[in-house]
Amino acid sequence: LALALSESGAKVGLLDADIYGPSIPLMLGMKDGFMEVEDNKLQPAESHGLKVVSFGFFADQSNQAAIYRGPIISGILKQFLVDTNWSELDYLIVDLPPGTGDIPLTLAQTIPITGILVVTTPQDVASNVAVKAVSMFEKLNVPIIGVVENMAHFICPNCDDKHYIFGEGGAKKISEQFKMPFLGEIPLNAGIMAGSDLGKPIMITNPDSPSATAFRKSAKNIAAQCSILAAKLQEEMASESAEEESAPEPSTS
């Protein structure tokens, strides 16, 4: 999605907030990437036009586990958000781990968020986890952009039929339950999986493929919803300002 937004001409930053299992460097072919420090600010690494920050640039990329308690994880995320020279961006995409733990909570309490994109696979087991995350962000008064379904279906290369390997309609159920936009579906595709493992994203290696088209369509819908949320925020701010100006001056004795 970050690559699709960047392709449209936007300046995009990508923050890998899964401290326990950072995968963005591998997926973008940045296993040997690193981040420098200048003027006490972290300088993001760059790949395919994206500014990228990940704990994977610091951690041992072998099979060693990252073992940290919640406060340390929160501190790392805050540093990535606040002490990083992101420069001027149109979008900062934060890739969150699933669930409702310290990382999403710290994000919501540290910076203003335009909105949360819910990503789920079709089966109920996955959508139940996504529903809990939606409920958490609603309690924190964070807007929900919408929902995208990953691994939505498999298209047979021999017959072009769609096969719903993991079931059908999980994301649309969430969309209907919470009255949020359904923004797209990404197919189950060997090219996406192989490209992620090899650090060769399908948006770069095969930009005309149906999979890349699906990412591009979803990114377009996400950008549209971000614009709608931004317009609503401006209207609310203008309304509050007008109310303050029209309020009577307090009397003094």
mmCIF file of N, CA and C in Angstrom, residues 167-223:
data_model
loop_
_atom_site.group_PDB
_atom_site.id
_atom_site.type_symbol
_atom_site.label_atom_id
_atom_site.label_comp_id
_atom_site.label_asym_id
_atom_site.label_seq_id
_atom_site.Cartn_x
_atom_site.Cartn_y
_atom_site.Cartn_z
ATOM 1 N N GLY A 167 -12.482 -19.023 3.268
ATOM 2 C CA GLY A 167 -13.839 -18.558 3.502
ATOM 3 C C GLY A 167 -14.091 -17.263 2.764
ATOM 4 N N GLU A 168 -15.257 -16.712 2.947
ATOM 5 C CA GLU A 168 -15.660 -15.551 2.156
ATOM 6 C C GLU A 168 -16.386 -14.532 3.024
ATOM 7 N N GLY A 169 -16.037 -13.267 2.822
ATOM 8 C CA GLY A 169 -16.843 -12.187 3.373
ATOM 9 C C GLY A 169 -16.507 -11.738 4.772
ATOM 10 N N GLY A 170 -15.366 -12.140 5.348
ATOM 11 C CA GLY A 170 -15.040 -11.729 6.714
ATOM 12 C C GLY A 170 -14.914 -10.229 6.859
ATOM 13 N N ALA A 171 -14.215 -9.579 5.921
ATOM 14 C CA ALA A 171 -14.025 -8.132 5.996
ATOM 15 C C ALA A 171 -15.335 -7.386 5.769
ATOM 16 N N LYS A 172 -16.160 -7.907 4.868
ATOM 17 C CA LYS A 172 -17.438 -7.228 4.598
ATOM 18 C C LYS A 172 -18.364 -7.303 5.816
ATOM 19 N N LYS A 173 -18.249 -8.392 6.592
ATOM 20 C CA LYS A 173 -19.042 -8.484 7.829
ATOM 21 C C LYS A 173 -18.618 -7.386 8.808
ATOM 22 N N ILE A 174 -17.301 -7.173 8.927
ATOM 23 C CA ILE A 174 -16.805 -6.107 9.799
ATOM 24 C C ILE A 174 -17.276 -4.750 9.288
ATOM 25 N N SER A 175 -17.211 -4.572 7.964
ATOM 26 C CA SER A 175 -17.650 -3.316 7.359
ATOM 27 C C SER A 175 -19.103 -3.019 7.702
ATOM 28 N N GLU A 176 -19.946 -4.035 7.609
ATOM 29 C CA GLU A 176 -21.371 -3.849 7.897
ATOM 30 C C GLU A 176 -21.616 -3.665 9.391
ATOM 31 N N GLN A 177 -20.907 -4.441 10.219
ATOM 32 C CA GLN A 177 -21.109 -4.372 11.666
ATOM 33 C C GLN A 177 -20.774 -2.991 12.217
ATOM 34 N N PHE A 178 -19.655 -2.403 11.745
ATOM 35 C CA PHE A 178 -19.201 -1.126 12.277
ATOM 36 C C PHE A 178 -19.502 0.056 11.354
ATOM 37 N N LYS A 179 -20.230 -0.229 10.253
ATOM 38 C CA LYS A 179 -20.621 0.828 9.309
ATOM 39 C C LYS A 179 -19.397 1.610 8.818
ATOM 40 N N MET A 180 -18.392 0.852 8.404
ATOM 41 C CA MET A 180 -17.173 1.443 7.872
ATOM 42 C C MET A 180 -17.000 1.027 6.414
ATOM 43 N N PRO A 181 -16.286 1.824 5.626
ATOM 44 C CA PRO A 181 -16.128 1.494 4.204
ATOM 45 C C PRO A 181 -15.312 0.211 3.999
ATOM 46 N N PHE A 182 -15.731 -0.569 3.026
ATOM 47 C CA PHE A 182 -14.943 -1.715 2.566
ATOM 48 C C PHE A 182 -14.071 -1.203 1.423
ATOM 49 N N LEU A 183 -12.746 -1.222 1.617
ATOM 50 C CA LEU A 183 -11.847 -0.476 0.730
ATOM 51 C C LEU A 183 -11.092 -1.336 -0.273
ATOM 52 N N GLY A 184 -11.215 -2.644 -0.194
ATOM 53 C CA GLY A 184 -10.529 -3.453 -1.193
ATOM 54 C C GLY A 184 -10.220 -4.844 -0.704
ATOM 55 N N GLU A 185 -9.841 -5.685 -1.656
ATOM 56 C CA GLU A 185 -9.452 -7.048 -1.322
ATOM 57 C C GLU A 185 -8.198 -7.414 -2.112
ATOM 58 N N ILE A 186 -7.255 -8.028 -1.410
ATOM 59 C CA ILE A 186 -5.985 -8.424 -1.992
ATOM 60 C C ILE A 186 -6.010 -9.934 -2.189
ATOM 61 N N PRO A 187 -5.722 -10.432 -3.384
ATOM 62 C CA PRO A 187 -5.815 -11.876 -3.625
ATOM 63 C C PRO A 187 -4.696 -12.661 -2.955
ATOM 64 N N LEU A 188 -4.950 -13.931 -2.764
ATOM 65 C CA LEU A 188 -3.912 -14.864 -2.325
ATOM 66 C C LEU A 188 -3.112 -15.226 -3.562
ATOM 67 N N ASN A 189 -1.842 -14.823 -3.591
ATOM 68 C CA ASN A 189 -1.069 -14.948 -4.818
ATOM 69 C C ASN A 189 0.370 -15.328 -4.493
ATOM 70 N N ALA A 190 0.884 -16.329 -5.196
ATOM 71 C CA ALA A 190 2.250 -16.796 -4.952
ATOM 72 C C ALA A 190 3.266 -15.702 -5.248
ATOM 73 N N GLY A 191 2.962 -14.829 -6.205
ATOM 74 C CA GLY A 191 3.888 -13.744 -6.548
ATOM 75 C C GLY A 191 4.065 -12.755 -5.410
ATOM 76 N N ILE A 192 2.967 -12.459 -4.697
ATOM 77 C CA ILE A 192 3.052 -11.558 -3.546
ATOM 78 C C ILE A 192 3.906 -12.192 -2.455
ATOM 79 N N MET A 193 3.649 -13.471 -2.177
ATOM 80 C CA MET A 193 4.363 -14.151 -1.084
ATOM 81 C C MET A 193 5.845 -14.322 -1.412
ATOM 82 N N ALA A 194 6.142 -14.757 -2.633
ATOM 83 C CA ALA A 194 7.537 -14.950 -3.011
ATOM 84 C C ALA A 194 8.277 -13.623 -3.040
ATOM 85 N N GLY A 195 7.609 -12.589 -3.555
ATOM 86 C CA GLY A 195 8.237 -11.270 -3.613
ATOM 87 C C GLY A 195 8.530 -10.717 -2.238
ATOM 88 N N SER A 196 7.637 -10.977 -1.287
ATOM 89 C CA SER A 196 7.851 -10.515 0.086
ATOM 90 C C SER A 196 9.045 -11.220 0.712
ATOM 91 N N ASP A 197 9.163 -12.511 0.471
ATOM 92 C CA ASP A 197 10.280 -13.273 1.044
ATOM 93 C C ASP A 197 11.616 -12.880 0.413
ATOM 94 N N LEU A 198 11.589 -12.522 -0.860
ATOM 95 C CA LEU A 198 12.826 -12.201 -1.578
ATOM 96 C C LEU A 198 13.175 -10.715 -1.532
ATOM 97 N N GLY A 199 12.293 -9.920 -0.944
ATOM 98 C CA GLY A 199 12.538 -8.478 -0.913
ATOM 99 C C GLY A 199 12.297 -7.819 -2.247
ATOM 100 N N LYS A 200 11.401 -8.388 -3.040
ATOM 101 C CA LYS A 200 11.077 -7.854 -4.358
ATOM 102 C C LYS A 200 9.560 -7.663 -4.449
ATOM 103 N N PRO A 201 9.046 -6.533 -3.972
ATOM 104 C CA PRO A 201 7.591 -6.322 -3.930
ATOM 105 C C PRO A 201 6.977 -6.399 -5.322
ATOM 106 N N ILE A 202 5.806 -7.000 -5.385
ATOM 107 C CA ILE A 202 5.146 -7.191 -6.670
ATOM 108 C C ILE A 202 4.771 -5.858 -7.320
ATOM 109 N N MET A 203 4.606 -4.811 -6.511
ATOM 110 C CA MET A 203 4.342 -3.480 -7.070
ATOM 111 C C MET A 203 5.511 -2.999 -7.922
ATOM 112 N N ILE A 204 6.713 -3.494 -7.621
ATOM 113 C CA ILE A 204 7.908 -3.107 -8.368
ATOM 114 C C ILE A 204 8.224 -4.104 -9.474
ATOM 115 N N THR A 205 8.152 -5.395 -9.159
ATOM 116 C CA THR A 205 8.570 -6.421 -10.111
ATOM 117 C C THR A 205 7.527 -6.714 -11.177
ATOM 118 N N ASN A 206 6.232 -6.541 -10.835
ATOM 119 C CA ASN A 206 5.173 -6.849 -11.799
ATOM 120 C C ASN A 206 4.023 -5.856 -11.635
ATOM 121 N N PRO A 207 4.275 -4.586 -11.972
ATOM 122 C CA PRO A 207 3.294 -3.530 -11.679
ATOM 123 C C PRO A 207 1.982 -3.645 -12.451
ATOM 124 N N ASP A 208 1.964 -4.441 -13.508
ATOM 125 C CA ASP A 208 0.735 -4.575 -14.301
ATOM 126 C C ASP A 208 -0.064 -5.822 -13.931
ATOM 127 N N SER A 209 0.375 -6.549 -12.920
ATOM 128 C CA SER A 209 -0.317 -7.770 -12.523
ATOM 129 C C SER A 209 -1.631 -7.460 -11.812
ATOM 130 N N PRO A 210 -2.572 -8.420 -11.794
ATOM 131 C CA PRO A 210 -3.823 -8.216 -11.044
ATOM 132 C C PRO A 210 -3.584 -7.906 -9.571
ATOM 133 N N SER A 211 -2.544 -8.489 -8.988
ATOM 134 C CA SER A 211 -2.252 -8.246 -7.573
ATOM 135 C C SER A 211 -1.835 -6.794 -7.352
ATOM 136 N N ALA A 212 -0.943 -6.286 -8.207
ATOM 137 C CA ALA A 212 -0.529 -4.894 -8.092
ATOM 138 C C ALA A 212 -1.710 -3.959 -8.324
ATOM 139 N N THR A 213 -2.573 -4.327 -9.247
ATOM 140 C CA THR A 213 -3.779 -3.523 -9.503
ATOM 141 C C THR A 213 -4.676 -3.490 -8.276
ATOM 142 N N ALA A 214 -4.765 -4.619 -7.554
ATOM 143 C CA ALA A 214 -5.583 -4.676 -6.340
ATOM 144 C C ALA A 214 -5.017 -3.757 -5.271
ATOM 145 N N PHE A 215 -3.677 -3.746 -5.102
ATOM 146 C CA PHE A 215 -3.056 -2.829 -4.142
ATOM 147 C C PHE A 215 -3.319 -1.381 -4.538
ATOM 148 N N ARG A 216 -3.194 -1.104 -5.829
ATOM 149 C CA ARG A 216 -3.373 0.270 -6.316
ATOM 150 C C ARG A 216 -4.815 0.752 -6.088
ATOM 151 N N LYS A 217 -5.767 -0.138 -6.334
ATOM 152 C CA LYS A 217 -7.185 0.214 -6.131
ATOM 153 C C LYS A 217 -7.461 0.476 -4.658
ATOM 154 N N SER A 218 -6.933 -0.382 -3.789
ATOM 155 C CA SER A 218 -7.139 -0.194 -2.350
ATOM 156 C C SER A 218 -6.498 1.106 -1.879
ATOM 157 N N ALA A 219 -5.285 1.393 -2.360
ATOM 158 C CA ALA A 219 -4.588 2.627 -1.967
ATOM 159 C C ALA A 219 -5.377 3.862 -2.395
ATOM 160 N N LYS A 220 -5.969 3.804 -3.573
ATOM 161 C CA LYS A 220 -6.780 4.930 -4.060
ATOM 162 C C LYS A 220 -7.982 5.160 -3.143
ATOM 163 N N ASN A 221 -8.632 4.070 -2.737
ATOM 164 C CA ASN A 221 -9.787 4.188 -1.838
ATOM 165 C C ASN A 221 -9.373 4.710 -0.466
ATOM 166 N N ILE A 222 -8.211 4.262 0.015
ATOM 167 C CA ILE A 222 -7.710 4.718 1.314
ATOM 168 C C ILE A 222 -7.401 6.203 1.273
ATOM 169 N N ALA A 223 -6.752 6.651 0.190
ATOM 170 C CA ALA A 223 -6.432 8.072 0.045
ATOM 171 C C ALA A 223 -7.701 8.915 0.030
#
